[in-house]
Structures are given as C-alpha cells and as structure tokens.
mmCIF file with all atom_site columns, C-alpha atoms in Angstrom:
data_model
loop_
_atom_site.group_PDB
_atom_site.id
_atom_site.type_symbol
_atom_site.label_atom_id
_atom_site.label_alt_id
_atom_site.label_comp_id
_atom_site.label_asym_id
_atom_site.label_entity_id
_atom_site.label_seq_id
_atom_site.pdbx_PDB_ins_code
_atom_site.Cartn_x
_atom_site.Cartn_y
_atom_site.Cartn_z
_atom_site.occupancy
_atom_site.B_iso_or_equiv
_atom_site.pdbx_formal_charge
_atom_site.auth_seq_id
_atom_site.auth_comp_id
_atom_site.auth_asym_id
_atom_site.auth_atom_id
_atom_site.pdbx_PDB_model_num
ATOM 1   C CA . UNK A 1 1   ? 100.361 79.335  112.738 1.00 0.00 ? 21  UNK A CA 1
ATOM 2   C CA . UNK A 1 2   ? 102.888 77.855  114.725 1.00 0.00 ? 22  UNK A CA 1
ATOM 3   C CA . UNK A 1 3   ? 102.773 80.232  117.807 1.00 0.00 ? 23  UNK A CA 1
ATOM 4   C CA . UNK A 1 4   ? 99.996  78.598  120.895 1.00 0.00 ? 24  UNK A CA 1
ATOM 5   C CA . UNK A 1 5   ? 99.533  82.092  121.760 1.00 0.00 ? 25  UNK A CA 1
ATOM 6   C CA . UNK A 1 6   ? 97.792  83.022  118.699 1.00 0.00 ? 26  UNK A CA 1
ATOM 7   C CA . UNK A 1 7   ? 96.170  79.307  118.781 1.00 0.00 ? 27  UNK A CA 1
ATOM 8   C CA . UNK A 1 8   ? 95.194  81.087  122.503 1.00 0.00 ? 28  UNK A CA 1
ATOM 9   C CA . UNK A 1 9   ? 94.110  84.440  121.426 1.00 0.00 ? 29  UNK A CA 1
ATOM 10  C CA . UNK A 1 10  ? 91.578  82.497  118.749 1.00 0.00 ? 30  UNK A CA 1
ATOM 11  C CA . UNK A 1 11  ? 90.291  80.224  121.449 1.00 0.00 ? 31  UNK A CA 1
ATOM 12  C CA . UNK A 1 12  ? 89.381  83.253  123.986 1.00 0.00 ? 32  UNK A CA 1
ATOM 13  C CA . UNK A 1 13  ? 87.936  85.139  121.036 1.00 0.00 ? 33  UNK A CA 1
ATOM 14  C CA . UNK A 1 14  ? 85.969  82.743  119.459 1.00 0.00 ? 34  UNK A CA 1
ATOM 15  C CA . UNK A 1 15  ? 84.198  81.812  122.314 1.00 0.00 ? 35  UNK A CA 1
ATOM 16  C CA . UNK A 1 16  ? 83.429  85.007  123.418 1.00 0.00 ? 36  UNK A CA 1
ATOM 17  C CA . UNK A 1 17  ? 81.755  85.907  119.950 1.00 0.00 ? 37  UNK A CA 1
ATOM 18  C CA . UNK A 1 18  ? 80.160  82.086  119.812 1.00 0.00 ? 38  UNK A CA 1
ATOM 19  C CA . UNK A 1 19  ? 78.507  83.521  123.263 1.00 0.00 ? 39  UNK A CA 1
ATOM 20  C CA . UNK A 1 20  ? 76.957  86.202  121.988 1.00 0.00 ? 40  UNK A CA 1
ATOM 21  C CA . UNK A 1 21  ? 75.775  84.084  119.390 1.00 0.00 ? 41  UNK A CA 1
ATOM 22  C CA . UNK A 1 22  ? 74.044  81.307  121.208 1.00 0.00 ? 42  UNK A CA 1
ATOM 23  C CA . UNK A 1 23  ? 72.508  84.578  122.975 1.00 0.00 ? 43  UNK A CA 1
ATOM 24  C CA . UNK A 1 24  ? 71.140  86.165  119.988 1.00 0.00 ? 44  UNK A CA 1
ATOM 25  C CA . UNK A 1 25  ? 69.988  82.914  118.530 1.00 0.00 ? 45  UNK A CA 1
ATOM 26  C CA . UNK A 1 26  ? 68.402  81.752  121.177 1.00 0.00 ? 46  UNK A CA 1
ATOM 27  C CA . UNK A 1 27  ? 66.497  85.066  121.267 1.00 0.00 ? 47  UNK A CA 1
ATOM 28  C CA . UNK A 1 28  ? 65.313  84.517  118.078 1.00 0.00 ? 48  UNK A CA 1
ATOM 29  C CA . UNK A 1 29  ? 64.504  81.343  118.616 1.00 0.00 ? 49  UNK A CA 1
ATOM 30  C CA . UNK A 1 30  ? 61.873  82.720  121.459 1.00 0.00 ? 50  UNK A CA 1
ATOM 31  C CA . UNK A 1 31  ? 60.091  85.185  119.330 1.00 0.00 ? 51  UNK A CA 1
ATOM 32  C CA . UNK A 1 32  ? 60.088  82.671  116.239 1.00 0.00 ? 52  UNK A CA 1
ATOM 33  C CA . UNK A 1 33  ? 58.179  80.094  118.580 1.00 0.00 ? 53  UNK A CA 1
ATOM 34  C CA . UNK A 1 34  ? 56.168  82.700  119.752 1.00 0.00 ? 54  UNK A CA 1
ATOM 35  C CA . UNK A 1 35  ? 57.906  82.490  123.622 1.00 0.00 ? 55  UNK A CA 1
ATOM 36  C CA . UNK A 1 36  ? 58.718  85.925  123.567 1.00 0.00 ? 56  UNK A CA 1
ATOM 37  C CA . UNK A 1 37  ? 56.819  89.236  121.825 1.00 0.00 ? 57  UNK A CA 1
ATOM 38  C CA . UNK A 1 38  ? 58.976  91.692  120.773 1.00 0.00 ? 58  UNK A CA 1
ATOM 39  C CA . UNK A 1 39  ? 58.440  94.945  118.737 1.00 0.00 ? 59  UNK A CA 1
ATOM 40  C CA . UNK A 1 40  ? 59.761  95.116  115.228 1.00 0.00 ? 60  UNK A CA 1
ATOM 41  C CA . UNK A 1 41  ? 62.511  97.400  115.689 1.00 0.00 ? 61  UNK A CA 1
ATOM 42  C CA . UNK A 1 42  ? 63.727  95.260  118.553 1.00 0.00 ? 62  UNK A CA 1
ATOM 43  C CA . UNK A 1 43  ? 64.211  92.185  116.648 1.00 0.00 ? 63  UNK A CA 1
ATOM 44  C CA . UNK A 1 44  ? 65.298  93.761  114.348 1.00 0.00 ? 64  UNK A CA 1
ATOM 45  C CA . UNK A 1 45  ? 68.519  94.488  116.080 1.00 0.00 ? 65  UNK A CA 1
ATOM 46  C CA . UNK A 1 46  ? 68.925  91.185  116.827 1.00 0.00 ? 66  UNK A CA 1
ATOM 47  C CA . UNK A 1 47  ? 68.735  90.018  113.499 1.00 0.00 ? 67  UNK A CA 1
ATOM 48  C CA . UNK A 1 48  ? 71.574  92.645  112.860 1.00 0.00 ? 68  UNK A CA 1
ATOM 49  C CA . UNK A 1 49  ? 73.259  91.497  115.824 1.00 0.00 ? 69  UNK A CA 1
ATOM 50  C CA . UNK A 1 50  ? 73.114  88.436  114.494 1.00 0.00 ? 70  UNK A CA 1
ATOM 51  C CA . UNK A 1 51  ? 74.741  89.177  111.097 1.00 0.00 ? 71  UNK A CA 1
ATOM 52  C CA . UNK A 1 52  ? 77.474  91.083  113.021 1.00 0.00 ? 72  UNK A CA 1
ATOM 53  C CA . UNK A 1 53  ? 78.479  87.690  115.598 1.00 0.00 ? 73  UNK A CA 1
ATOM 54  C CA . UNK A 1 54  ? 78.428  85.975  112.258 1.00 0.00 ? 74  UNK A CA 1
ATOM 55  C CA . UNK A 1 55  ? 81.060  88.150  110.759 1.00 0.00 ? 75  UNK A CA 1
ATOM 56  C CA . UNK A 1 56  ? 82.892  88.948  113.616 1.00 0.00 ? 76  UNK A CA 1
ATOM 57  C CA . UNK A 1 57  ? 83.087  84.507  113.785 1.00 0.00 ? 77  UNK A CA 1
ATOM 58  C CA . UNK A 1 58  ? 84.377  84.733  110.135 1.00 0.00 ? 78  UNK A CA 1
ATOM 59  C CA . UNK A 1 59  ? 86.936  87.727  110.804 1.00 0.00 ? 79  UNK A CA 1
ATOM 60  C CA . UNK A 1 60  ? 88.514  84.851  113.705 1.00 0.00 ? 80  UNK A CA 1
ATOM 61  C CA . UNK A 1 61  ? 90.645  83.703  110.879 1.00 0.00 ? 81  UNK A CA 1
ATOM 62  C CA . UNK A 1 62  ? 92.763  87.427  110.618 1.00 0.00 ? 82  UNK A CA 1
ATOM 63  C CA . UNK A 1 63  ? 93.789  86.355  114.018 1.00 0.00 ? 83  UNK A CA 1
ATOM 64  C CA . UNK A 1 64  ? 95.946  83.228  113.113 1.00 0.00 ? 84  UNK A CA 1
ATOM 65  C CA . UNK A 1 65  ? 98.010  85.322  110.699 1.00 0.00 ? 85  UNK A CA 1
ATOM 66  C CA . UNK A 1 66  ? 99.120  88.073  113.694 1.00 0.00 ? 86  UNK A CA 1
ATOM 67  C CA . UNK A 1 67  ? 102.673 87.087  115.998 1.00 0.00 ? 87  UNK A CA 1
ATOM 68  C CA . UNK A 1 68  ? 103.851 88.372  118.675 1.00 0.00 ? 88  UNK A CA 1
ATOM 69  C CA . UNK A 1 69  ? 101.053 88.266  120.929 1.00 0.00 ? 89  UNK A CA 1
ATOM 70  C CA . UNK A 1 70  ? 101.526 90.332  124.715 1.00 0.00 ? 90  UNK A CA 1
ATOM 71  C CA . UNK A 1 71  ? 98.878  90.776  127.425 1.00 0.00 ? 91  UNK A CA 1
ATOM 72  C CA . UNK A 1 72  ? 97.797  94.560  126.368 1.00 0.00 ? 92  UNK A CA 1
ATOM 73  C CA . UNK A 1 73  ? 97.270  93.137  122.518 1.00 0.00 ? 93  UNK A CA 1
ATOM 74  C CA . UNK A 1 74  ? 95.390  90.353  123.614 1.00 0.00 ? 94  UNK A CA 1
ATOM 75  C CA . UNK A 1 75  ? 92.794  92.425  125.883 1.00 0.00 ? 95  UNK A CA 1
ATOM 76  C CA . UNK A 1 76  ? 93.124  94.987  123.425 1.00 0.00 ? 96  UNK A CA 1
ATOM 77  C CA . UNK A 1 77  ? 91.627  92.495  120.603 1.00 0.00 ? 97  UNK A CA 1
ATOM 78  C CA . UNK A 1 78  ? 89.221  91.004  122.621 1.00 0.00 ? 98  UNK A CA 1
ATOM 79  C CA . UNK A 1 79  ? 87.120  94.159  124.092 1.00 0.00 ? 99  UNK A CA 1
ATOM 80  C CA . UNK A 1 80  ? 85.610  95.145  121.071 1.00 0.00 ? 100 UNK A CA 1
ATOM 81  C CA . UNK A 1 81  ? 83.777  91.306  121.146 1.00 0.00 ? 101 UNK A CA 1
ATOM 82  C CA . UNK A 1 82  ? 83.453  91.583  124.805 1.00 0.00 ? 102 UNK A CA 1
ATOM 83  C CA . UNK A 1 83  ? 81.380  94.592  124.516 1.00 0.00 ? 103 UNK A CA 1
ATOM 84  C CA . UNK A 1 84  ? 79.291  93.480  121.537 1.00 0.00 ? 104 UNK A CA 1
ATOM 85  C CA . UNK A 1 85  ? 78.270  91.083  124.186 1.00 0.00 ? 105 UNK A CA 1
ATOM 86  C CA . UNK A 1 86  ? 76.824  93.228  126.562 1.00 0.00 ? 106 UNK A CA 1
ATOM 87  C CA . UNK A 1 87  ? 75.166  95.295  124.045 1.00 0.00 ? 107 UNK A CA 1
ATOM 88  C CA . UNK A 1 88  ? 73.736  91.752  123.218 1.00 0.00 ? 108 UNK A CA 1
ATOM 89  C CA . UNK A 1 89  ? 72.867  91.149  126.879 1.00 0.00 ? 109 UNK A CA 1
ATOM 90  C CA . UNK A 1 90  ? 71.178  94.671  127.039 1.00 0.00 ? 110 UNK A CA 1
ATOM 91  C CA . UNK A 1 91  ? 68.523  93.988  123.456 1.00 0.00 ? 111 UNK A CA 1
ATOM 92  C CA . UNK A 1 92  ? 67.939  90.475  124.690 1.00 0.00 ? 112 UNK A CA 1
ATOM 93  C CA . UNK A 1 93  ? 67.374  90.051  127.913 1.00 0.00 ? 113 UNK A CA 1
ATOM 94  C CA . UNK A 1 94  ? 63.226  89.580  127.946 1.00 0.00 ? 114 UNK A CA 1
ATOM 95  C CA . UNK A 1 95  ? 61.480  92.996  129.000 1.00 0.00 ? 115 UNK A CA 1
ATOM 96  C CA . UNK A 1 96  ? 59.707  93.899  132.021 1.00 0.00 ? 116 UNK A CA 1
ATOM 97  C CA . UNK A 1 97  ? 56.459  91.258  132.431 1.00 0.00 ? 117 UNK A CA 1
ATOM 98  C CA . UNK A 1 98  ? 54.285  94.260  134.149 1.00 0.00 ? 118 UNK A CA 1
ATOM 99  C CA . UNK A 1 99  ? 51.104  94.403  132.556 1.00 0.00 ? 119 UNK A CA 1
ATOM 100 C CA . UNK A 1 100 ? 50.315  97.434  129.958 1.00 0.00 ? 120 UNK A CA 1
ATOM 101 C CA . UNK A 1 101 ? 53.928  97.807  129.877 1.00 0.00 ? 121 UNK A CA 1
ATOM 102 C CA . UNK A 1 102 ? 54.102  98.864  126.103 1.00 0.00 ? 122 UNK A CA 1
ATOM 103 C CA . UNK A 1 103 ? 57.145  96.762  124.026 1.00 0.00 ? 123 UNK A CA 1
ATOM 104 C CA . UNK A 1 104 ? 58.939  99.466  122.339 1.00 0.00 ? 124 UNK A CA 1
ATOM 105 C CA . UNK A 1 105 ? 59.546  101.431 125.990 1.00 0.00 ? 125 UNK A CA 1
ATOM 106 C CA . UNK A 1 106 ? 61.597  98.239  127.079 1.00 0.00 ? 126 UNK A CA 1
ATOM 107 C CA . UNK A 1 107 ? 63.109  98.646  123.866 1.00 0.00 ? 127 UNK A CA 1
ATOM 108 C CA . UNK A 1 108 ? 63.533  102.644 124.103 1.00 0.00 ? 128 UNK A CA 1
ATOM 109 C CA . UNK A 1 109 ? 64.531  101.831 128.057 1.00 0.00 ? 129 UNK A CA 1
ATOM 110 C CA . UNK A 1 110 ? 67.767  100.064 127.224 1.00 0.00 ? 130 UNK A CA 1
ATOM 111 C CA . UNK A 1 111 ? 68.614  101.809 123.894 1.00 0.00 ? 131 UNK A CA 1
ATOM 112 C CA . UNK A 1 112 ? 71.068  104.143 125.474 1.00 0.00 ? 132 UNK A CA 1
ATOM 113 C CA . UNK A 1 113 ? 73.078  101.965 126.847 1.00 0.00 ? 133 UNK A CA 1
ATOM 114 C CA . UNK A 1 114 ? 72.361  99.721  123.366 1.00 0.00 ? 134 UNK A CA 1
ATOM 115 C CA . UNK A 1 115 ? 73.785  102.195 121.328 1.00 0.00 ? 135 UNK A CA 1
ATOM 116 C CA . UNK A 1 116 ? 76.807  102.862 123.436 1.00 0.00 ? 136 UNK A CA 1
ATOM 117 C CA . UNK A 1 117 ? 77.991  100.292 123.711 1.00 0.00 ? 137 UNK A CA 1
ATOM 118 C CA . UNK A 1 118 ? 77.457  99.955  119.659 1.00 0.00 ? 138 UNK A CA 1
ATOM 119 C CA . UNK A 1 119 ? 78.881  102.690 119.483 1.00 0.00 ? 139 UNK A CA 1
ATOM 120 C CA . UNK A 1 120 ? 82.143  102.000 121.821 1.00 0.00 ? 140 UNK A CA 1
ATOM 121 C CA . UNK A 1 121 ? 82.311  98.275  119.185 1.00 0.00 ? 141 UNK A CA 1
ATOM 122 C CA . UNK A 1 122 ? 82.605  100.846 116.407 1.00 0.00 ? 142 UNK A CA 1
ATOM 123 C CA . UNK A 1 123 ? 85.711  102.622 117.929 1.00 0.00 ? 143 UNK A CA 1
ATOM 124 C CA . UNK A 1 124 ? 87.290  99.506  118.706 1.00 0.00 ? 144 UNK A CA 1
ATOM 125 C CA . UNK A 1 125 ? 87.155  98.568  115.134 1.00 0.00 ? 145 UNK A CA 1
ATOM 126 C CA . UNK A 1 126 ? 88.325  101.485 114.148 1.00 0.00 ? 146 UNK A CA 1
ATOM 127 C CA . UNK A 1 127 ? 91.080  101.336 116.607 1.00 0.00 ? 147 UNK A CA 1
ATOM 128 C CA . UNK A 1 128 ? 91.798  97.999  115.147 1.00 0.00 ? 148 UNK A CA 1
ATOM 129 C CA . UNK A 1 129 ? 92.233  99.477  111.606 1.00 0.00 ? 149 UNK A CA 1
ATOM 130 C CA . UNK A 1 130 ? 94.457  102.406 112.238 1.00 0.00 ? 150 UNK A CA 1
ATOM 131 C CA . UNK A 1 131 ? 96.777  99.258  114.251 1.00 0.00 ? 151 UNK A CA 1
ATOM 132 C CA . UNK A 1 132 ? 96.772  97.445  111.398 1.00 0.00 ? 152 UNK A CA 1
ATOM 133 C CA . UNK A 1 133 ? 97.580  100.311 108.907 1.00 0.00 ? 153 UNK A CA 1
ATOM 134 C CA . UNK A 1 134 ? 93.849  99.379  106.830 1.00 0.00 ? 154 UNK A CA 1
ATOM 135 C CA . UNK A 1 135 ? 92.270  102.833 107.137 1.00 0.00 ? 155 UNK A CA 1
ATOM 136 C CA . UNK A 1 136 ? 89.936  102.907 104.294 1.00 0.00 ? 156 UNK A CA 1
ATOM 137 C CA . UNK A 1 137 ? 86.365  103.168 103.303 1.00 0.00 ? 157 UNK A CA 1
ATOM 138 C CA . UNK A 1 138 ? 85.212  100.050 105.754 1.00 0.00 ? 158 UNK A CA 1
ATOM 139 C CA . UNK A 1 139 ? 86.464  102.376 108.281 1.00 0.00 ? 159 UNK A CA 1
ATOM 140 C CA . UNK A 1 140 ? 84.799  105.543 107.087 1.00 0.00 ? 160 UNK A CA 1
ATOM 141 C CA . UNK A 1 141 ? 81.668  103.414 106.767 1.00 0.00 ? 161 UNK A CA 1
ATOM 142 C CA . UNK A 1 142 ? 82.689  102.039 110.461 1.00 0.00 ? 162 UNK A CA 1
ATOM 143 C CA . UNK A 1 143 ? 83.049  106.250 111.733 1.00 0.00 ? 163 UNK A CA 1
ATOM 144 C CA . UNK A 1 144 ? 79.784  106.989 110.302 1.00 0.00 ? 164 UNK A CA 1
ATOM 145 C CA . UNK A 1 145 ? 78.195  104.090 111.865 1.00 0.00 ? 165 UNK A CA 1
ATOM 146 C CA . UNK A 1 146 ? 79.342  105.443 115.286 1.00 0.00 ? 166 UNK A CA 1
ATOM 147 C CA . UNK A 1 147 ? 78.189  108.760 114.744 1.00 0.00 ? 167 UNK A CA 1
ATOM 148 C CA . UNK A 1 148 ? 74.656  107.462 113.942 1.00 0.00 ? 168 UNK A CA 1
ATOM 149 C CA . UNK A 1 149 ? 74.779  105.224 117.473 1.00 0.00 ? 169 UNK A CA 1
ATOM 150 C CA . UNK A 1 150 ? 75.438  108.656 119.139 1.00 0.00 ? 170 UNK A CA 1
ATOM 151 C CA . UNK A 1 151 ? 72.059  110.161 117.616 1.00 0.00 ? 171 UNK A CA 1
ATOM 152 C CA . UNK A 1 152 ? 70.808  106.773 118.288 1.00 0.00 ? 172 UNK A CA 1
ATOM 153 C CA . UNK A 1 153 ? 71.698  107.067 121.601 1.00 0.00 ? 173 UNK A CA 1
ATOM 154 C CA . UNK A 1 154 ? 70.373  110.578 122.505 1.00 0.00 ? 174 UNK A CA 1
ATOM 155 C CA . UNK A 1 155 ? 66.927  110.015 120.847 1.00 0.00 ? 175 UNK A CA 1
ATOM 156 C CA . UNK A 1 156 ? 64.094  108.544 121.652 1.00 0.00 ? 176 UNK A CA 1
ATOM 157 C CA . UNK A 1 157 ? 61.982  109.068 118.210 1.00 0.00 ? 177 UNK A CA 1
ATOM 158 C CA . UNK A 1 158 ? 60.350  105.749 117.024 1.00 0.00 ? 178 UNK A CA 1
ATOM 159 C CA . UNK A 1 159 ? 61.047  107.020 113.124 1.00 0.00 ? 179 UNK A CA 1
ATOM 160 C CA . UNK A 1 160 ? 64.428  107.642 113.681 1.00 0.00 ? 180 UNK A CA 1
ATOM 161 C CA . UNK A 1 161 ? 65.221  104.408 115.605 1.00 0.00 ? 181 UNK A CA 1
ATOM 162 C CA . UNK A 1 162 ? 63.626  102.486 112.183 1.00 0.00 ? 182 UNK A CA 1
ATOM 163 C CA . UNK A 1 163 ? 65.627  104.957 110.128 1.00 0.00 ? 183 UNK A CA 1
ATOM 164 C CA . UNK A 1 164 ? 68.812  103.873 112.106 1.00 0.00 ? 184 UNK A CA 1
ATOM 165 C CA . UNK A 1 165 ? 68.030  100.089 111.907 1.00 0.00 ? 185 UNK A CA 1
ATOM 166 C CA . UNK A 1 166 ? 67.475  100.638 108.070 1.00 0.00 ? 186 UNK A CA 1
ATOM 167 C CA . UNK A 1 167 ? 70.949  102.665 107.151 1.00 0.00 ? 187 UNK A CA 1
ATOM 168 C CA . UNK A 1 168 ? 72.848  100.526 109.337 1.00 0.00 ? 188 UNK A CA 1
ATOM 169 C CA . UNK A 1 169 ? 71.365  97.138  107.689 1.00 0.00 ? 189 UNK A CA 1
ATOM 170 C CA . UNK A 1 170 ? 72.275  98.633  104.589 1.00 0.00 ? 190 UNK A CA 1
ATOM 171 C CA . UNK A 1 171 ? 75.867  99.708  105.126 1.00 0.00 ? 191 UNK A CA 1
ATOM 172 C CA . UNK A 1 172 ? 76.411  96.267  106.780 1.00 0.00 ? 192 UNK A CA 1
ATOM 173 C CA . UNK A 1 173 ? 74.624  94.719  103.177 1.00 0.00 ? 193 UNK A CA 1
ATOM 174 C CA . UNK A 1 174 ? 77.135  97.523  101.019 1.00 0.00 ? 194 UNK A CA 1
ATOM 175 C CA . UNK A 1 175 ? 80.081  96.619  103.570 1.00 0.00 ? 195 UNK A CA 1
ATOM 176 C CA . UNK A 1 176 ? 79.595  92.791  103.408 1.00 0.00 ? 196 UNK A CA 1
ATOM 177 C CA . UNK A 1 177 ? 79.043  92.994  99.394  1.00 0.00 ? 197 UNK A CA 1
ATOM 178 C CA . UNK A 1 178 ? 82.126  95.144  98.919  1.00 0.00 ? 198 UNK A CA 1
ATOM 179 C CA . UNK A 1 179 ? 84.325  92.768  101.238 1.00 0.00 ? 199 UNK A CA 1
ATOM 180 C CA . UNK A 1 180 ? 82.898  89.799  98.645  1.00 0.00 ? 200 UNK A CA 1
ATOM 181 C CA . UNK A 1 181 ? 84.175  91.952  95.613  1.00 0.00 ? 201 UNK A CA 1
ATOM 182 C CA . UNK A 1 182 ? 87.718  92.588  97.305  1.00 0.00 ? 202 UNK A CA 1
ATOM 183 C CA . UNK A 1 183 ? 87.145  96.276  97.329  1.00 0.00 ? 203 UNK A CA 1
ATOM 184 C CA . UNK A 1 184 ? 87.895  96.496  101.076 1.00 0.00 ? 204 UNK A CA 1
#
C-alpha cells in the first residue's frame, strides 16, 4: 500500500467502526456491572452488534488492497459503518428513567428505527459486493438478512423479535464459520 489515500480511507474507517465499538462495549460494560438493566433481547443486540464492529474492524484490511481512491468511493465505503453507528446509538443509548416504564417498550420504542437502519447496513454491503464483482452466498445470506430487518421493523411481537435475534446470530455464526473455511 503505497497510496496515503488508501492509508486515509483506513484511518477514517477504522475509527468510525472503533466508535461504535467503544459504544457497544461500554454498554456492556454497564449491564455487566449491573449500571444499567436491560431486557434480554436488548442486549442481546448488542452482543451482536458487537460481533458485527468486530468484523467490520477485521474486514479494514480489504481496504489497503483497493487504488484509486475519489471522494464519491470514499463516502460511498464509509456509510455503511457510519450507519451501523447510529443503529448503535439508537440500542444503546440508556432508556427512559420514568418509573413503571417496562424495558422491552424502550426496546420495542426504538426498534424501527433499529432495524432500518440494520437494514439500510445490509444494502450497503450488498452494494459493496455487486462493486466488487463478489456476489455470492455471503450476499444472499446478507439479502435475506435485510428482508428479516424489514419484518423486524414493522412488528412489534416479542416472539418474533427473539426469533429475529436467534436466525440472525446464527447466519452471522454460519457466515463467520464459512469465511474461516474459505467458502466465501
């Protein structure tokens, strides 16, 4: 990597993920030393979120192998991160302190907006694999993803929510494993 633009590019996107993961960690941190109550389902999209900052830190390498950079690539590669972060923002920013106001309704308050901005991440990266010519399976996995964030978004069951967290902790599991095994 001889170019300081992609040296650049890293920098901006790396800190924006790192961000997101000081966030999400120090959200954890809270409910681990009992700071903060959260329902289960709520942490555990932060646990997911933070499995996702950790890959998407990992992924920072692919960057130093791309030339050429211009403006419109550079905000182009650095939205998708950018918007994981205000998804992040939305999940774990503490709830509402009235009394009797019930955990999971913070939680069911902000999912909307959660999941649509999940959902908007999972276009980007799509958008990122047709660009790079790697449509495969990741990226089917990656569309179906999106289209459970959409009934994610619309619903406010509490079975379906755990349902969601469940299939998407596994395809990110199957996803993760398969990328290990060069499949992907």
């Amino acid at each position: 990597m001889d170019n300081p633009t992609t040296l650049l590019v890293a920098i901006m996107y790396v800190t924006i993920v790192a961000t997101g993961l000081i966030n999400v960690l120090m959200t954890l941190s809270d409910i681990v030393g009992g700071k903060r109550k959260t329902d289960p389902i709520h942490t555990g999209w932060i646990v997911l979120l933070l499995l996702v900052y950790l890959s998407f830190f990992w992924e920072t390498t692919a960057i130093l192998d791309i030339e050429g950079w211009d403006f419109l690539s550079f905000i182009s590669f650095i939205i998708g991160p950018i918007v994981l972060l205000f998804a992040t923002n939305l999940i774990a920013s503490p709830g509402d302190t009235e009394e009797g106001k019930l955990l999971d309704q913070y939680y069911f308050d902000q999912s909307a907006r959660f999941f649509g901005l999940l959902f908007l991440v999972q276009l980007w990266v799509i958008g990122l694999d047709m660009v790079f010519e790697n449509v495969g399976l990741s990226t089917y996995m990656t569309a179906a993803t999106a289209i459970l964030f959409i009934v994610l978004l619309i619903s406010n069951n509490y079975r379906a929510h755990i349902a969601g967290l469940i299939v998407v902790g596994l395809s990110f599991i199957v996803r993760t494993l398969l990328q290990a095994l060069g499949q992907l």
